mmCIF file of C-alpha atoms in Angstrom:
data_model
loop_
_atom_site.group_PDB
_atom_site.id
_atom_site.type_symbol
_atom_site.label_atom_id
_atom_site.label_comp_id
_atom_site.label_asym_id
_atom_site.label_seq_id
_atom_site.Cartn_x
_atom_site.Cartn_y
_atom_site.Cartn_z
ATOM 1 C CA MET A 6 25.594 136.644 75.875
ATOM 2 C CA SER A 7 27.462 137.360 72.736
ATOM 3 C CA GLY A 8 29.372 134.933 70.530
ATOM 4 C CA PRO A 9 32.786 134.356 72.149
ATOM 5 C CA LEU A 10 31.507 134.480 75.726
ATOM 6 C CA ARG A 11 28.761 132.014 74.887
ATOM 7 C CA LYS A 12 31.291 129.545 73.443
ATOM 8 C CA LEU A 13 33.490 129.936 76.519
ATOM 9 C CA SER A 14 30.669 129.149 78.921
ATOM 10 C CA GLN A 15 29.642 126.152 76.828
ATOM 11 C CA GLN A 16 33.204 124.867 76.964
ATOM 12 C CA ARG A 17 33.238 125.185 80.745
ATOM 13 C CA GLU A 18 30.075 123.181 80.986
ATOM 14 C CA ARG A 19 31.512 120.363 79.027
ATOM 15 C CA SER A 20 33.764 118.097 80.929
ATOM 16 C CA LEU A 21 36.880 117.114 79.159
ATOM 17 C CA GLN A 22 38.610 114.042 80.390
ATOM 18 C CA ALA A 23 42.099 113.216 79.253
ATOM 19 C CA GLU A 24 44.222 110.335 80.275
ATOM 20 C CA LEU A 25 47.934 110.417 80.009
ATOM 21 C CA MET A 26 49.695 107.103 80.209
ATOM 22 C CA VAL A 27 53.445 106.846 80.177
ATOM 23 C CA GLN A 28 55.254 103.557 79.916
ATOM 24 C CA GLN A 29 58.949 103.160 80.207
ATOM 25 C CA TYR A 30 60.859 100.066 79.295
ATOM 26 C CA SER A 31 64.598 99.627 79.234
ATOM 27 C CA GLY A 32 66.597 96.789 77.863
ATOM 28 C CA PRO A 33 68.408 95.528 74.801
ATOM 29 C CA LEU A 34 65.105 94.590 73.177
ATOM 30 C CA PRO A 35 61.901 96.576 72.810
ATOM 31 C CA HIS A 36 58.935 95.756 75.018
ATOM 32 C CA PRO A 37 57.217 92.559 73.809
ATOM 33 C CA ASP A 38 54.103 94.524 72.796
ATOM 34 C CA MET A 39 56.260 96.840 70.679
ATOM 35 C CA LEU A 40 58.063 93.863 69.188
ATOM 36 C CA ILE A 41 54.710 92.426 68.105
ATOM 37 C CA LYS A 42 53.819 95.766 66.505
ATOM 38 C CA TYR A 43 57.131 95.810 64.636
ATOM 39 C CA GLU A 44 56.463 92.287 63.389
ATOM 40 C CA ASP A 45 52.944 93.242 62.287
ATOM 41 C CA ALA A 46 54.256 96.310 60.446
ATOM 42 C CA LEU A 47 57.106 94.477 58.734
ATOM 43 C CA PRO A 48 57.159 90.668 58.855
ATOM 44 C CA GLY A 49 60.555 89.347 59.939
ATOM 45 C CA SER A 50 61.550 92.569 61.670
ATOM 46 C CA ALA A 51 61.203 91.066 65.160
ATOM 47 C CA ASP A 52 63.743 88.382 64.275
ATOM 48 C CA ARG A 53 66.079 91.026 62.848
ATOM 49 C CA ILE A 54 65.780 93.129 66.003
ATOM 50 C CA ILE A 55 66.522 90.119 68.227
ATOM 51 C CA LYS A 56 69.482 89.134 66.037
ATOM 52 C CA MET A 57 70.786 92.718 66.222
ATOM 53 C CA ALA A 58 70.551 92.663 70.039
ATOM 54 C CA GLU A 59 72.383 89.321 70.169
ATOM 55 C CA LEU A 60 75.180 90.616 67.930
ATOM 56 C CA GLN A 61 75.488 93.784 69.991
ATOM 57 C CA SER A 62 75.707 91.707 73.167
ATOM 58 C CA LEU A 63 78.451 89.524 71.672
ATOM 59 C CA HIS A 64 80.341 92.612 70.532
ATOM 60 C CA ARG A 65 80.089 94.241 73.970
ATOM 61 C CA GLN A 66 81.297 91.046 75.652
ATOM 62 C CA SER A 67 84.281 90.766 73.291
ATOM 63 C CA VAL A 68 85.221 94.411 73.935
ATOM 64 C CA GLU A 69 84.981 93.871 77.703
ATOM 65 C CA LYS A 70 87.117 90.735 77.412
ATOM 66 C CA SER A 71 89.737 92.623 75.387
ATOM 67 C CA GLU A 72 89.793 95.423 77.955
ATOM 68 C CA SER A 73 90.214 92.929 80.800
ATOM 69 C CA GLU A 74 93.048 91.145 79.010
ATOM 70 C CA ALA A 75 94.762 94.457 78.274
ATOM 71 C CA LYS A 76 94.505 95.510 81.932
ATOM 72 C CA ILE A 77 95.933 92.172 83.070
ATOM 73 C CA HIS A 78 98.795 92.483 80.563
ATOM 74 C CA LEU A 79 99.596 96.018 81.715
ATOM 75 C CA GLU A 80 99.530 94.955 85.362
ATOM 76 C CA LYS A 81 101.944 92.092 84.637
ATOM 77 C CA GLN A 82 104.269 94.452 82.750
ATOM 78 C CA TYR A 83 104.142 96.925 85.645
ATOM 79 C CA GLN A 84 104.971 94.216 88.192
ATOM 80 C CA LYS A 85 107.806 92.944 86.011
ATOM 81 C CA SER A 86 109.309 96.416 85.629
ATOM 82 C CA GLU A 87 108.970 97.069 89.375
ATOM 83 C CA PHE A 88 110.790 93.799 90.072
ATOM 84 C CA ILE A 89 113.593 94.673 87.648
ATOM 85 C CA ILE A 90 113.975 98.151 89.144
ATOM 86 C CA THR A 91 114.112 96.673 92.651
ATOM 87 C CA VAL A 92 116.723 94.068 91.689
ATOM 88 C CA PHE A 93 118.921 96.632 89.924
ATOM 89 C CA GLY A 94 118.592 98.965 92.895
ATOM 90 C CA GLN A 95 119.739 96.229 95.247
ATOM 91 C CA ILE A 96 122.657 95.301 92.986
ATOM 92 C CA PHE A 97 123.816 98.906 92.706
ATOM 93 C CA ALA A 98 123.423 99.471 96.446
ATOM 94 C CA PHE A 99 125.495 96.355 97.127
ATOM 95 C CA ALA A 100 128.170 97.472 94.658
ATOM 96 C CA ILE A 101 128.354 100.948 96.210
ATOM 97 C CA CYS A 102 128.640 99.458 99.709
ATOM 98 C CA VAL A 103 131.398 97.057 98.649
ATOM 99 C CA LEU A 104 133.241 99.898 96.917
ATOM 100 C CA ALA A 105 132.926 102.188 99.943
ATOM 101 C CA LEU A 106 134.071 99.447 102.326
ATOM 102 C CA SER A 107 137.006 98.629 100.041
ATOM 103 C CA LEU A 108 138.022 102.289 99.880
ATOM 104 C CA GLY A 109 137.658 102.511 103.659
ATOM 105 C CA VAL A 110 139.946 99.541 104.188
ATOM 106 C CA TYR A 111 142.428 100.962 101.660
ATOM 107 C CA CYS A 112 142.436 104.349 103.424
ATOM 108 C CA ILE A 113 142.944 102.750 106.849
ATOM 109 C CA LEU A 114 145.814 100.588 105.540
ATOM 110 C CA ASN A 115 147.466 103.716 104.087
ATOM 111 C CA GLY A 116 147.139 105.720 107.309
ATOM 112 C CA ILE A 117 144.165 107.957 106.465
ATOM 113 C CA LEU A 118 142.103 106.830 109.413
ATOM 114 C CA TRP A 119 139.357 109.477 109.399
ATOM 115 C CA ALA A 120 138.551 108.876 105.697
ATOM 116 C CA GLY A 121 138.733 105.130 106.178
ATOM 117 C CA GLY A 122 136.416 105.289 109.171
ATOM 118 C CA PHE A 123 133.939 107.444 107.273
ATOM 119 C CA LEU A 124 134.019 105.333 104.089
ATOM 120 C CA GLY A 125 133.870 102.095 106.055
ATOM 121 C CA GLY A 126 131.232 103.213 108.552
ATOM 122 C CA PHE A 127 128.850 105.068 106.255
ATOM 123 C CA PRO A 128 127.655 102.010 104.248
ATOM 124 C CA ILE A 129 127.126 100.005 107.431
ATOM 125 C CA VAL A 130 125.083 102.807 109.017
ATOM 126 C CA ALA A 131 123.106 103.255 105.777
ATOM 127 C CA ILE A 132 122.279 99.543 105.534
ATOM 128 C CA ILE A 133 121.232 99.326 109.195
ATOM 129 C CA GLY A 134 119.128 102.475 108.802
ATOM 130 C CA MET A 135 117.503 101.094 105.671
ATOM 131 C CA PHE A 136 116.504 97.866 107.396
ATOM 132 C CA LEU A 137 115.172 99.698 110.451
ATOM 133 C CA PHE A 138 113.199 102.132 108.285
ATOM 134 C CA LYS A 139 111.781 99.266 106.224
ATOM 135 C CA ARG A 140 110.611 97.417 109.348
ATOM 136 C CA LYS A 141 108.960 100.532 110.807
ATOM 137 C CA LYS A 142 107.254 101.272 107.493
ATOM 138 C CA SER A 143 105.875 97.728 107.111
ATOM 139 C CA SER A 144 104.466 97.523 110.655
#
């Protein structure tokens, strides 16, 4: 056999054993073995890494607390505005009904019966319909 073929057959005869080891670790701190290696490489670095993780944890907790407080504040503002809108809606609906009933009575007293009946009857029908619709919707 010539040169390159001879080397190739010698390589086949040799057994090559390789071991691949993969470790995975997840967390705010490095694996304890790695932390020891950091400390050996630079004394005091393990304490600095732990302190950094503690500060990051405190920061994350304060951000989460701020987000929670902001969400609570927004929810309270939303509920307050919904309440105000509902109250104003009820006040305006009441005012429109009183006005329509008053105009209906005025029309009837002045002899315009069809307009009085319409203006007087429409708010009553609307209020009854609103209560019936609300009951059906809630059940």
